[in-house]
PDB file of C-alpha atoms in Angstrom:
ATOM      1  CA  GLN A   1      92.446 -86.803 -22.697  1.00 46.00           C
ATOM      2  CA  PHE A   2      88.709 -85.950 -23.587  1.00 50.00           C
ATOM      3  CA  THR A   3      85.236 -86.459 -22.344  1.00 55.00           C
ATOM      4  CA  ALA A   4      82.077 -86.396 -24.574  1.00 58.00           C
ATOM      5  CA  THR A   5      78.618 -85.250 -23.825  1.00 60.00           C
ATOM      6  CA  HIS A   6      75.405 -85.295 -25.806  1.00 60.00           C
ATOM      7  CA  PRO A   7      72.006 -83.561 -25.585  1.00 63.00           C
ATOM      8  CA  ALA A   8      69.724 -84.847 -22.776  1.00 68.00           C
ATOM      9  CA  GLY A   9      66.892 -87.115 -23.996  1.00 69.00           C
ATOM     10  CA  THR A  10      68.558 -88.032 -27.081  1.00 70.00           C
ATOM     11  CA  THR A  11      70.301 -91.291 -28.309  1.00 73.00           C
ATOM     12  CA  PRO A  12      73.864 -90.782 -29.459  1.00 75.00           C
ATOM     13  CA  HIS A  13      75.224 -92.521 -32.412  1.00 76.00           C
ATOM     14  CA  ASP A  14      77.784 -95.419 -31.620  1.00 78.00           C
ATOM     15  CA  HIS A  15      80.249 -93.939 -34.198  1.00 81.00           C
ATOM     16  CA  ARG A  16      80.260 -90.287 -32.800  1.00 86.00           C
ATOM     17  CA  LYS A  17      83.831 -89.472 -32.255  1.00 90.00           C
ATOM     18  CA  ALA A  18      86.354 -87.032 -30.920  1.00 92.00           C
ATOM     19  CA  CYS A  19      89.729 -87.053 -32.870  1.00 94.00           C
ATOM     20  CA  LEU A  20      93.126 -85.538 -33.312  1.00 96.00           C
ATOM     21  CA  VAL A  21      93.293 -84.523 -37.046  1.00 97.00           C
ATOM     22  CA  LEU A  22      95.925 -83.665 -39.710  1.00 97.00           C
ATOM     23  CA  ARG A  23      94.400 -82.334 -42.835  1.00 97.00           C
ATOM     24  CA  GLN A  24      95.935 -81.082 -46.094  1.00 97.00           C
ATOM     25  CA  THR A  25      93.044 -78.586 -46.574  1.00 97.00           C
ATOM     26  CA  LEU A  26      89.795 -77.579 -44.956  1.00 96.00           C
ATOM     27  CA  ASP A  27      87.798 -79.027 -47.958  1.00 96.00           C
ATOM     28  CA  ALA A  28      85.233 -81.716 -47.091  1.00 92.00           C
ATOM     29  CA  ASP A  29      87.043 -84.318 -49.178  1.00 96.00           C
ATOM     30  CA  SER A  30      90.594 -83.311 -48.299  1.00 97.00           C
ATOM     31  CA  ALA A  31      93.500 -85.821 -47.656  1.00 97.00           C
ATOM     32  CA  TYR A  32      93.598 -86.408 -43.870  1.00 97.00           C
ATOM     33  CA  VAL A  33      94.581 -88.706 -41.187  1.00 97.00           C
ATOM     34  CA  ASP A  34      93.143 -88.755 -37.707  1.00 96.00           C
ATOM     35  CA  ALA A  35      93.185 -90.721 -34.394  1.00 96.00           C
ATOM     36  CA  ALA A  36      89.645 -91.163 -33.153  1.00 94.00           C
ATOM     37  CA  THR A  37      87.836 -92.593 -30.207  1.00 92.00           C
ATOM     38  CA  HIS A  38      84.144 -93.330 -30.955  1.00 89.00           C
ATOM     39  CA  GLY A  39      81.169 -93.329 -28.644  1.00 86.00           C
ATOM     40  CA  ASN A  40      81.139 -97.093 -28.488  1.00 88.00           C
ATOM     41  CA  GLY A  41      84.796 -97.222 -27.311  1.00 88.00           C
ATOM     42  CA  MET A  42      86.219 -98.199 -30.802  1.00 90.00           C
ATOM     43  CA  THR A  43      89.529 -96.390 -31.366  1.00 93.00           C
ATOM     44  CA  SER A  44      90.982 -96.131 -34.801  1.00 94.00           C
ATOM     45  CA  LEU A  45      93.410 -94.541 -37.146  1.00 95.00           C
ATOM     46  CA  GLN A  46      91.552 -93.235 -40.189  1.00 95.00           C
ATOM     47  CA  TRP A  47      92.717 -91.579 -43.345  1.00 95.00           C
ATOM     48  CA  ARG A  48      92.053 -90.490 -46.844  1.00 96.00           C
ATOM     49  CA  GLU A  49      95.127 -90.542 -48.984  1.00 94.00           C
ATOM     50  CA  ALA A  50      94.140 -88.184 -51.774  1.00 95.00           C
ATOM     51  CA  LYS A  51      91.325 -85.453 -52.243  1.00 94.00           C
ATOM     52  CA  GLY A  52      88.061 -87.221 -53.123  1.00 94.00           C
ATOM     53  CA  ASP A  53      89.258 -90.864 -52.275  1.00 95.00           C
ATOM     54  CA  VAL A  54      87.341 -93.112 -49.913  1.00 93.00           C
ATOM     55  CA  SER A  55      88.495 -93.244 -46.206  1.00 93.00           C
ATOM     56  CA  HIS A  56      90.042 -96.226 -44.647  1.00 93.00           C
ATOM     57  CA  ASP A  57      90.830 -97.186 -41.128  1.00 92.00           C
ATOM     58  CA  VAL A  58      92.707 -99.539 -38.798  1.00 93.00           C
ATOM     59  CA  GLN A  59      90.830-100.207 -35.569  1.00 92.00           C
ATOM     60  CA  THR A  60      92.961-100.905 -32.457  1.00 92.00           C
ATOM     61  CA  ASN A  61      92.309-103.728 -30.013  1.00 91.00           C
ATOM     62  CA  VAL A  62      92.315-101.232 -27.175  1.00 90.00           C
ATOM     63  CA  ILE A  63      88.726-100.115 -26.232  1.00 90.00           C
ATOM     64  CA  ALA A  64      88.133 -96.525 -24.957  1.00 90.00           C
ATOM     65  CA  PRO A  65      91.649 -95.387 -23.976  1.00 91.00           C
ATOM     66  CA  ARG A  66      91.664 -92.081 -22.039  1.00 90.00           C
ATOM     67  CA  ARG A  67      94.791 -90.819 -23.794  1.00 92.00           C
ATOM     68  CA  LEU A  68      95.352 -90.511 -27.516  1.00 93.00           C
ATOM     69  CA  ARG A  69      98.204 -89.580 -29.559  1.00 94.00           C
ATOM     70  CA  ILE A  70      98.924 -89.214 -33.334  1.00 96.00           C
ATOM     71  CA  GLU A  71     102.541 -89.078 -34.557  1.00 94.00           C
ATOM     72  CA  LYS A  72     103.696 -88.116 -37.997  1.00 95.00           C
ATOM     73  CA  ARG A  73     107.217 -88.891 -39.096  1.00 92.00           C
ATOM     74  CA  GLY A  74     107.734 -88.103 -42.753  1.00 93.00           C
ATOM     75  CA  ASP A  75     104.876 -89.860 -44.518  1.00 95.00           C
ATOM     76  CA  THR A  76     104.308 -92.396 -41.763  1.00 94.00           C
ATOM     77  CA  VAL A  77     101.575 -91.853 -39.256  1.00 96.00           C
ATOM     78  CA  MET A  78     101.062 -93.965 -36.169  1.00 94.00           C
ATOM     79  CA  MET A  79      98.601 -93.785 -33.099  1.00 95.00           C
ATOM     80  CA  PHE A  80      99.512 -94.254 -29.607  1.00 93.00           C
ATOM     81  CA  VAL A  81      97.210 -94.904 -26.650  1.00 94.00           C
ATOM     82  CA  ALA A  82      97.459 -94.881 -22.804  1.00 93.00           C
ATOM     83  CA  ASN A  83      95.362 -94.507 -19.751  1.00 91.00           C
ATOM     84  CA  PRO A  84      96.248 -92.045 -16.941  1.00 89.00           C
ATOM     85  CA  GLY A  85      99.403 -92.869 -15.319  1.00 92.00           C
ATOM     86  CA  GLU A  86     100.485 -95.302 -18.072  1.00 93.00           C
ATOM     87  CA  PRO A  87     103.232 -94.877 -20.620  1.00 92.00           C
ATOM     88  CA  TRP A  88     102.274 -94.326 -24.263  1.00 91.00           C
ATOM     89  CA  ARG A  89     102.174 -97.594 -26.218  1.00 91.00           C
ATOM     90  CA  PRO A  90     101.761 -98.155 -29.974  1.00 92.00           C
ATOM     91  CA  ALA A  91      98.171 -98.897 -30.829  1.00 93.00           C
ATOM     92  CA  GLY A  92      99.218-101.064 -33.760  1.00 87.00           C
ATOM     93  CA  GLY A  93      98.769-100.252 -37.383  1.00 80.00           C
ATOM     94  CA  SER A  94     100.088 -97.333 -39.180  1.00 90.00           C
ATOM     95  CA  THR A  95      99.614 -95.606 -42.494  1.00 93.00           C
ATOM     96  CA  ARG A  96     101.623 -93.773 -45.066  1.00 95.00           C
ATOM     97  CA  ILE A  97      99.979 -90.510 -46.207  1.00 96.00           C
ATOM     98  CA  HIS A  98     101.838 -87.772 -48.129  1.00 95.00           C
ATOM     99  CA  LEU A  99     100.676 -84.277 -46.816  1.00 95.00           C
ATOM    100  CA  THR A 100     102.421 -81.596 -49.039  1.00 91.00           C
ATOM    101  CA  GLY A 101     103.701 -78.182 -47.790  1.00 93.00           C
ATOM    102  CA  ASP A 102     101.677 -76.614 -44.986  1.00 95.00           C
ATOM    103  CA  PHE A 103      98.926 -78.830 -43.503  1.00 96.00           C
ATOM    104  CA  TYR A 104      96.427 -78.287 -40.698  1.00 97.00           C
ATOM    105  CA  VAL A 105      96.617 -79.846 -37.152  1.00 96.00           C
ATOM    106  CA  GLY A 106      93.574 -79.741 -34.945  1.00 95.00           C
ATOM    107  CA  LEU A 107      90.806 -81.355 -33.016  1.00 95.00           C
ATOM    108  CA  GLY A 108      87.557 -82.853 -34.449  1.00 93.00           C
ATOM    109  CA  VAL A 109      84.216 -83.927 -33.065  1.00 92.00           C
ATOM    110  CA  SER A 110      81.413 -85.639 -35.130  1.00 89.00           C
ATOM    111  CA  SER A 111      78.021 -86.667 -33.885  1.00 85.00           C
ATOM    112  CA  HIS A 112      77.516 -88.937 -37.008  1.00 83.00           C
ATOM    113  CA  ASP A 113      74.054 -87.480 -37.192  1.00 82.00           C
ATOM    114  CA  VAL A 114      73.297 -84.227 -39.046  1.00 82.00           C
ATOM    115  CA  ASP A 115      70.288 -83.559 -36.614  1.00 79.00           C
ATOM    116  CA  ARG A 116      72.507 -83.876 -33.510  1.00 79.00           C
ATOM    117  CA  ILE A 117      75.185 -81.703 -31.856  1.00 81.00           C
ATOM    118  CA  ASP A 118      77.569 -83.562 -29.679  1.00 82.00           C
ATOM    119  CA  THR A 119      80.461 -82.056 -27.730  1.00 84.00           C
ATOM    120  CA  ALA A 120      83.834 -83.246 -26.416  1.00 87.00           C
ATOM    121  CA  THR A 121      86.120 -81.716 -23.870  1.00 88.00           C
ATOM    122  CA  PHE A 122      89.954 -82.145 -24.756  1.00 90.00           C
ATOM    123  CA  SER A 123      92.549 -81.631 -22.016  1.00 89.00           C
ATOM    124  CA  ASN A 124      96.304 -81.603 -21.791  1.00 88.00           C
ATOM    125  CA  VAL A 125      96.548 -81.148 -25.640  1.00 91.00           C
ATOM    126  CA  ASP A 126     100.124 -80.693 -26.871  1.00 89.00           C
ATOM    127  CA  VAL A 127     101.375 -79.899 -30.373  1.00 91.00           C
ATOM    128  CA  GLY A 128     104.943 -80.365 -31.060  1.00 88.00           C
ATOM    129  CA  VAL A 129     107.655 -82.061 -33.063  1.00 86.00           C
ATOM    130  CA  PRO A 130     108.268 -85.745 -32.114  1.00 83.00           C
ATOM    131  CA  ALA A 131     111.554 -86.357 -30.139  1.00 82.00           C
ATOM    132  CA  ALA A 132     114.290 -87.813 -32.169  1.00 82.00           C
ATOM    133  CA  LEU A 133     114.410 -91.591 -32.319  1.00 78.00           C
ATOM    134  CA  GLY A 134     117.075 -93.243 -30.173  1.00 74.00           C
ATOM    135  CA  ALA A 135     119.946 -95.230 -31.331  1.00 73.00           C
ATOM    136  CA  GLN A 136     118.208 -98.536 -30.752  1.00 75.00           C
ATOM    137  CA  PRO A 137     115.288 -98.906 -33.125  1.00 74.00           C
ATOM    138  CA  VAL A 138     111.888 -99.656 -31.564  1.00 77.00           C
ATOM    139  CA  VAL A 139     110.388-102.725 -33.375  1.00 80.00           C
ATOM    140  CA  VAL A 140     106.606-102.875 -33.178  1.00 83.00           C
ATOM    141  CA  SER A 141     104.909-106.145 -34.498  1.00 84.00           C
ATOM    142  CA  THR A 142     101.183-105.912 -35.282  1.00 83.00           C
ATOM    143  CA  LEU A 143      98.969-108.882 -36.290  1.00 83.00           C
ATOM    144  CA  GLU A 144      95.975-107.460 -38.152  1.00 81.00           C
ATOM    145  CA  THR A 145      93.011-108.686 -40.092  1.00 85.00           C
ATOM    146  CA  ILE A 146      92.106-107.042 -43.311  1.00 88.00           C
ATOM    147  CA  SER A 147      88.697-106.738 -44.951  1.00 87.00           C
ATOM    148  CA  LEU A 148      88.902-107.714 -48.528  1.00 88.00           C
ATOM    149  CA  GLY A 149      86.253-105.446 -49.706  1.00 86.00           C
ATOM    150  CA  SER A 150      87.116-102.202 -48.049  1.00 84.00           C
ATOM    151  CA  LYS A 151      90.786-102.807 -47.229  1.00 83.00           C
ATOM    152  CA  ASP A 152      90.052-101.589 -43.707  1.00 87.00           C
ATOM    153  CA  ARG A 153      92.165-103.304 -40.939  1.00 89.00           C
ATOM    154  CA  ARG A 154      91.531-104.356 -37.371  1.00 88.00           C
ATOM    155  CA  VAL A 155      94.424-104.957 -34.947  1.00 89.00           C
ATOM    156  CA  ALA A 156      94.418-108.248 -33.200  1.00 86.00           C
ATOM    157  CA  TYR A 157      97.657-108.202 -31.389  1.00 84.00           C
ATOM    158  CA  VAL A 158     100.553-105.629 -30.751  1.00 87.00           C
ATOM    159  CA  SER A 159     104.072-106.383 -29.329  1.00 84.00           C
ATOM    160  CA  LEU A 160     107.432-104.744 -28.991  1.00 80.00           C
ATOM    161  CA  LEU A 161     110.930-106.223 -29.040  1.00 77.00           C
ATOM    162  CA  PRO A 162     111.780-108.924 -27.882  1.00 75.00           C
ATOM    163  CA  ASP A 163     108.311-110.252 -28.457  1.00 76.00           C
ATOM    164  CA  VAL A 164     108.084-110.094 -32.192  1.00 78.00           C
ATOM    165  CA  VAL A 165     105.515-111.489 -34.511  1.00 78.00           C
ATOM    166  CA  GLU A 166     106.982-113.157 -37.734  1.00 76.00           C
ATOM    167  CA  ALA A 167     105.605-114.974 -40.652  1.00 68.00           C
TER     168      ALA A 167
END
């Protein structure tokens, strides 16, 4: 969970964000993946596959969840969302990113404006190894739209078995 604040008397940028981050290095153009909630409520999984590449994202259809989780299993990364008292649910969309050897795990905050300093308060942060998957696989179906120009994606619908989406 987190809450964000901004300096009094200033107008915050809609895309300011607080995020959970996995990074290959601390270089500005490092390979990374993060789960971010933006100031306007947009929540997305964002990543750069290799050093110096452009970033991509998949926006969930859940606006301003109060709880956010990022989970890496091998090279697959998924984002989960929930509100207080609710169970975690897949946010839809995932990505594959290969982080080699040691990598960084942390929290990030961006004002999206070099002349501003915004803050975020994170609570109940837990870092650990995901629980082993059960014998019954969990099938997540996600219907997405994809921008042909940027290849960025937007989740329209997410369902779990038995409600699968097939084409």
